[in-house]
Tab-separated table of C-alpha atoms in Angstrom:
chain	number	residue	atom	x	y	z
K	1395	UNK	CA	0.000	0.000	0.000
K	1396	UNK	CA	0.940	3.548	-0.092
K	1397	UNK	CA	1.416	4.389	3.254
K	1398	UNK	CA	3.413	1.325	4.077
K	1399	UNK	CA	5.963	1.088	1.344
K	1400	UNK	CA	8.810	1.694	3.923
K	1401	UNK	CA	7.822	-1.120	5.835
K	1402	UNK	CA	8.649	-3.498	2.615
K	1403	UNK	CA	12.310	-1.988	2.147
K	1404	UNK	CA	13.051	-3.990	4.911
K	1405	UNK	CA	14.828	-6.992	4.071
K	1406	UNK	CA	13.212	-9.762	5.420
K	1407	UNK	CA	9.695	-8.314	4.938
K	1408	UNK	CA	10.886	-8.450	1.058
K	1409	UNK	CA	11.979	-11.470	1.310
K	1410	UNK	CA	8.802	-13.175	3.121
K	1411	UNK	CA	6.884	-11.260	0.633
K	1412	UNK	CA	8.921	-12.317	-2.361
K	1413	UNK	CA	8.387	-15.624	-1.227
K	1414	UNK	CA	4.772	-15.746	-0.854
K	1415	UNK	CA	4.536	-13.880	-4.640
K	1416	UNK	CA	6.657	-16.626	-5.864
K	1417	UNK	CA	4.889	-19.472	-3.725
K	1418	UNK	CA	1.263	-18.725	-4.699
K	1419	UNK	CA	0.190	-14.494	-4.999
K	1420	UNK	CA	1.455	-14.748	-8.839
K	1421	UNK	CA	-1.108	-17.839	-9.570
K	1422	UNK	CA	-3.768	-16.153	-7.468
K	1423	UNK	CA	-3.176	-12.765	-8.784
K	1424	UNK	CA	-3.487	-14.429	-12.764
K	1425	UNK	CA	-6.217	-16.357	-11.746
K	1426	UNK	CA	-8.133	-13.381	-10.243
K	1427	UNK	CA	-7.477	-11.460	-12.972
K	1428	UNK	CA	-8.693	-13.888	-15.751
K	1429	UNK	CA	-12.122	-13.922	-14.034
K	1430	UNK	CA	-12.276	-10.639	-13.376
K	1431	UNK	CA	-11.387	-10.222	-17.186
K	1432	UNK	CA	-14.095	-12.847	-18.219
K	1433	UNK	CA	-16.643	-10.839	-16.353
K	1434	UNK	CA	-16.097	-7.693	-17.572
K	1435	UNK	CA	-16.320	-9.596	-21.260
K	1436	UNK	CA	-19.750	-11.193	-19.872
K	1437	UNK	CA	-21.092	-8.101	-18.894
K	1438	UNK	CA	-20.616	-6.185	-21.643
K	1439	UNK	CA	-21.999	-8.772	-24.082
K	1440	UNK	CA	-25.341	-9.076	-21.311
K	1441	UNK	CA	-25.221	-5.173	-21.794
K	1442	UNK	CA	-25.552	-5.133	-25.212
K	1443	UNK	CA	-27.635	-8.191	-25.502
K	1444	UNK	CA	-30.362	-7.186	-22.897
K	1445	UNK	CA	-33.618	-5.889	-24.592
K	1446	UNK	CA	-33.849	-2.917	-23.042
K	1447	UNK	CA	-35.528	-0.742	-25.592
K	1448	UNK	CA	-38.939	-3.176	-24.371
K	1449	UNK	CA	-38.291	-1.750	-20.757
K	1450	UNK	CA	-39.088	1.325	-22.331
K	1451	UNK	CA	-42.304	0.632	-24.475
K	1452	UNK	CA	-44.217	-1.283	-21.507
K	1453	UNK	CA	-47.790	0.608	-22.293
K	1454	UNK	CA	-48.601	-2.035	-25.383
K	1455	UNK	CA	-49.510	-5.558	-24.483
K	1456	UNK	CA	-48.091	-6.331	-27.785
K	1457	UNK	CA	-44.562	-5.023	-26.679
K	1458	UNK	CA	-45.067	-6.480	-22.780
K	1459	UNK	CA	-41.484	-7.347	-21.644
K	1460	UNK	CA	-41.592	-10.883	-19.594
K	1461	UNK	CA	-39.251	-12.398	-18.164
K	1462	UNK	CA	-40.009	-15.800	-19.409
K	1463	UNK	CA	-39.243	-14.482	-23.257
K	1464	UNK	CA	-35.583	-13.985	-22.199
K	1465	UNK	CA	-32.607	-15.718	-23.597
K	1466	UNK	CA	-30.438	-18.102	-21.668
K	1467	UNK	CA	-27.795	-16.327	-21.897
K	1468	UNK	CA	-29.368	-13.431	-20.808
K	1469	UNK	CA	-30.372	-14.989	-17.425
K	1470	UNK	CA	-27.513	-16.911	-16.950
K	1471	UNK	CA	-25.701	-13.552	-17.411
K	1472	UNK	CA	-27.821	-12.186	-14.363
K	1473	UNK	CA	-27.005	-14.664	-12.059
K	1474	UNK	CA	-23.614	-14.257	-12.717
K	1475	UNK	CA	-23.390	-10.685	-12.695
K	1476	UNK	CA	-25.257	-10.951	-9.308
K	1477	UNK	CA	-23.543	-13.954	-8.021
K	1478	UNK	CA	-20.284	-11.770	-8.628
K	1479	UNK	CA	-21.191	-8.655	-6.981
K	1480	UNK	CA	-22.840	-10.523	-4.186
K	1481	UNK	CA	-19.421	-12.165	-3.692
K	1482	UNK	CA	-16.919	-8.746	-3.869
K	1483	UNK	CA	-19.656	-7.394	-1.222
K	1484	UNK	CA	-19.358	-10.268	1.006
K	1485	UNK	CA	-15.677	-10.310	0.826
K	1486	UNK	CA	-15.093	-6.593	1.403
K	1487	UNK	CA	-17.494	-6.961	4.622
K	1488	UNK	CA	-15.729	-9.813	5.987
K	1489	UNK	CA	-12.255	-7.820	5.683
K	1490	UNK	CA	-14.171	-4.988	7.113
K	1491	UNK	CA	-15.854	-7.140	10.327
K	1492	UNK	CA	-12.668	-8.306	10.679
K	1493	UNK	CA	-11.208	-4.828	11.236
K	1494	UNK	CA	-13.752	-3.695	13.240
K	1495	UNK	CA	-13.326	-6.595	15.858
K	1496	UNK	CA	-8.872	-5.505	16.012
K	1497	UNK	CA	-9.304	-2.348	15.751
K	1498	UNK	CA	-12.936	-0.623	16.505
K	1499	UNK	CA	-14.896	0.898	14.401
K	1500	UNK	CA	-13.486	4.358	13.715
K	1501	UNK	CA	-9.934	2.903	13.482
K	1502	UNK	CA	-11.137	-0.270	11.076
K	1503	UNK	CA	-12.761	2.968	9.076
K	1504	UNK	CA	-9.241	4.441	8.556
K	1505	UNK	CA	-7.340	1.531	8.024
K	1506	UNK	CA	-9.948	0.168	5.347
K	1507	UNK	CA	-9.710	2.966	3.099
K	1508	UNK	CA	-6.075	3.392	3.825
K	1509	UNK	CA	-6.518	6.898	5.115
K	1510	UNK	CA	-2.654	8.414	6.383
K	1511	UNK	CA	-4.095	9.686	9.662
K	1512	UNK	CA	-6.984	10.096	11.550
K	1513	UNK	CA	-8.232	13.407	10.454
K	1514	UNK	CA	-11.524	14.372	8.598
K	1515	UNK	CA	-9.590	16.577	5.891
K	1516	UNK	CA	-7.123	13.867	4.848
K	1517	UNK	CA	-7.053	12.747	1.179
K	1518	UNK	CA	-8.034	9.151	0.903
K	1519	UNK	CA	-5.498	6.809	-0.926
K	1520	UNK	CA	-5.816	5.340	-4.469
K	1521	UNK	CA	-6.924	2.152	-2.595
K	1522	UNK	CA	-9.330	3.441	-0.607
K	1523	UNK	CA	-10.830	5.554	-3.757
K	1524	UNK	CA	-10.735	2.185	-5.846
K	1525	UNK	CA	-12.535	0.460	-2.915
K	1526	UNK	CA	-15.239	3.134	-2.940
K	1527	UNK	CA	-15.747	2.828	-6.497
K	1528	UNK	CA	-16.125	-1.204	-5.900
K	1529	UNK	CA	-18.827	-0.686	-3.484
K	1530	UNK	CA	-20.867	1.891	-5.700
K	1531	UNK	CA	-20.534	-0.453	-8.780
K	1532	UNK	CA	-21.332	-3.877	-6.675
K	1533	UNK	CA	-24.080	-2.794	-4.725
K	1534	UNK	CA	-26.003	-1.135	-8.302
K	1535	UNK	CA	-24.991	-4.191	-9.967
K	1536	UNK	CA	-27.006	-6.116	-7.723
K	1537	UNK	CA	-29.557	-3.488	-7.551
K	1538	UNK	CA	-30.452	-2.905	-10.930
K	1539	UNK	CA	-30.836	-6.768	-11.456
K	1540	UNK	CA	-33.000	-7.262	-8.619
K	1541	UNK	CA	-35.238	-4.207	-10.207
K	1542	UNK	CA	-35.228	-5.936	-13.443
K	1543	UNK	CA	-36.376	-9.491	-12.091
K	1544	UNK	CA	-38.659	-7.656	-9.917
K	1545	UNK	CA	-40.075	-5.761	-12.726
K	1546	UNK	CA	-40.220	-8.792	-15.014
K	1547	UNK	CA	-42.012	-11.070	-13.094
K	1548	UNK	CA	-44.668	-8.345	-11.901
K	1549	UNK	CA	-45.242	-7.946	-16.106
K	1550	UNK	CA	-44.938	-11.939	-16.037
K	1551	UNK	CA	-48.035	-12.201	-13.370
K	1552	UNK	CA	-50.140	-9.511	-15.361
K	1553	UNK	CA	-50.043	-10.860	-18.473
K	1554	UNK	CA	-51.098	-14.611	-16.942
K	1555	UNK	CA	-53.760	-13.063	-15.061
K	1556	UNK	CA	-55.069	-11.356	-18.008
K	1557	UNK	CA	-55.036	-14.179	-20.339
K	1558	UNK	CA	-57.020	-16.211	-17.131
């Protein structure tokens, strides 16, 4: 991290550190990485695959957007997405619990987003902005999917009961 990059001129904190890279924090890191990679791919082909233009023209029974009319990919796309954000959530609550029970809360706060001291007015690190922006993106992932289903099977259930 930023604030700590003294701490790894120290030679045996380099060299436990080297070691661990070597052992298994390069197969990790390349493994992460792919995924991550793969689901950026995955969302960007649900993105442009997603109907939405029939989210927009809901007034027309003809044009009624239901959830049962999607593709596979489309809602095996969703669960992914979700299953994905769900997970980075998770994780980034579990480091932050974790904190918390060391260090209390307003300490855990600082040391989460990597914050140099404990004032109000200081800058946040590049971390600590890159975690923020993981927790806005996440949580409206999971959001905005949750709205669609929502939304999809309340149109799903009005069409049956008007056919009944």
């Amino acid at each position: 991290t930023e604030h700590r990059s003294a701490f790894i001129l120290n030679a045996v904190i380099y060299e436990v550190l080297s070691e661990k890279w070597a052992m298994y924090g390069q197969k990790l890191f390349m493994c992460w990485f792919v995924l991550h990679l793969i689901y950026c791919m995955l969302l960007t082909m649900w993105c442009l695959r997603f109907p939405f233009h029939h989210q927009l023209d809901t007034d027309t029974d003809s044009d009624a957007f239901m959830f049962s009319s999607l593709s596979l990919f489309i809602k095996c796309g969703m669960v992914i997405i979700s299953v994905k954000a769900l997970t980075m959530i998770a994780m980034e609550m579990c480091e932050f619990y974790a904190l918390v029970k060391e260090h209390k809360c307003k300490r855990a706060w600082y040391i989460y987003f990597e914050k140099g001291n404990n004032s109000i007015l200081s800058i946040l690190s590049v971390t600590g902005i890159f975690k923020i922006i993981a927790w806005i993106t996440n949580t409206f992932c999971v959001l905005l999917i949750t709205f669609l289903v929502l939304r999809m099977y309340s149109d799903d259930e009005h069409s049956t009961m008007r056919v009944d």
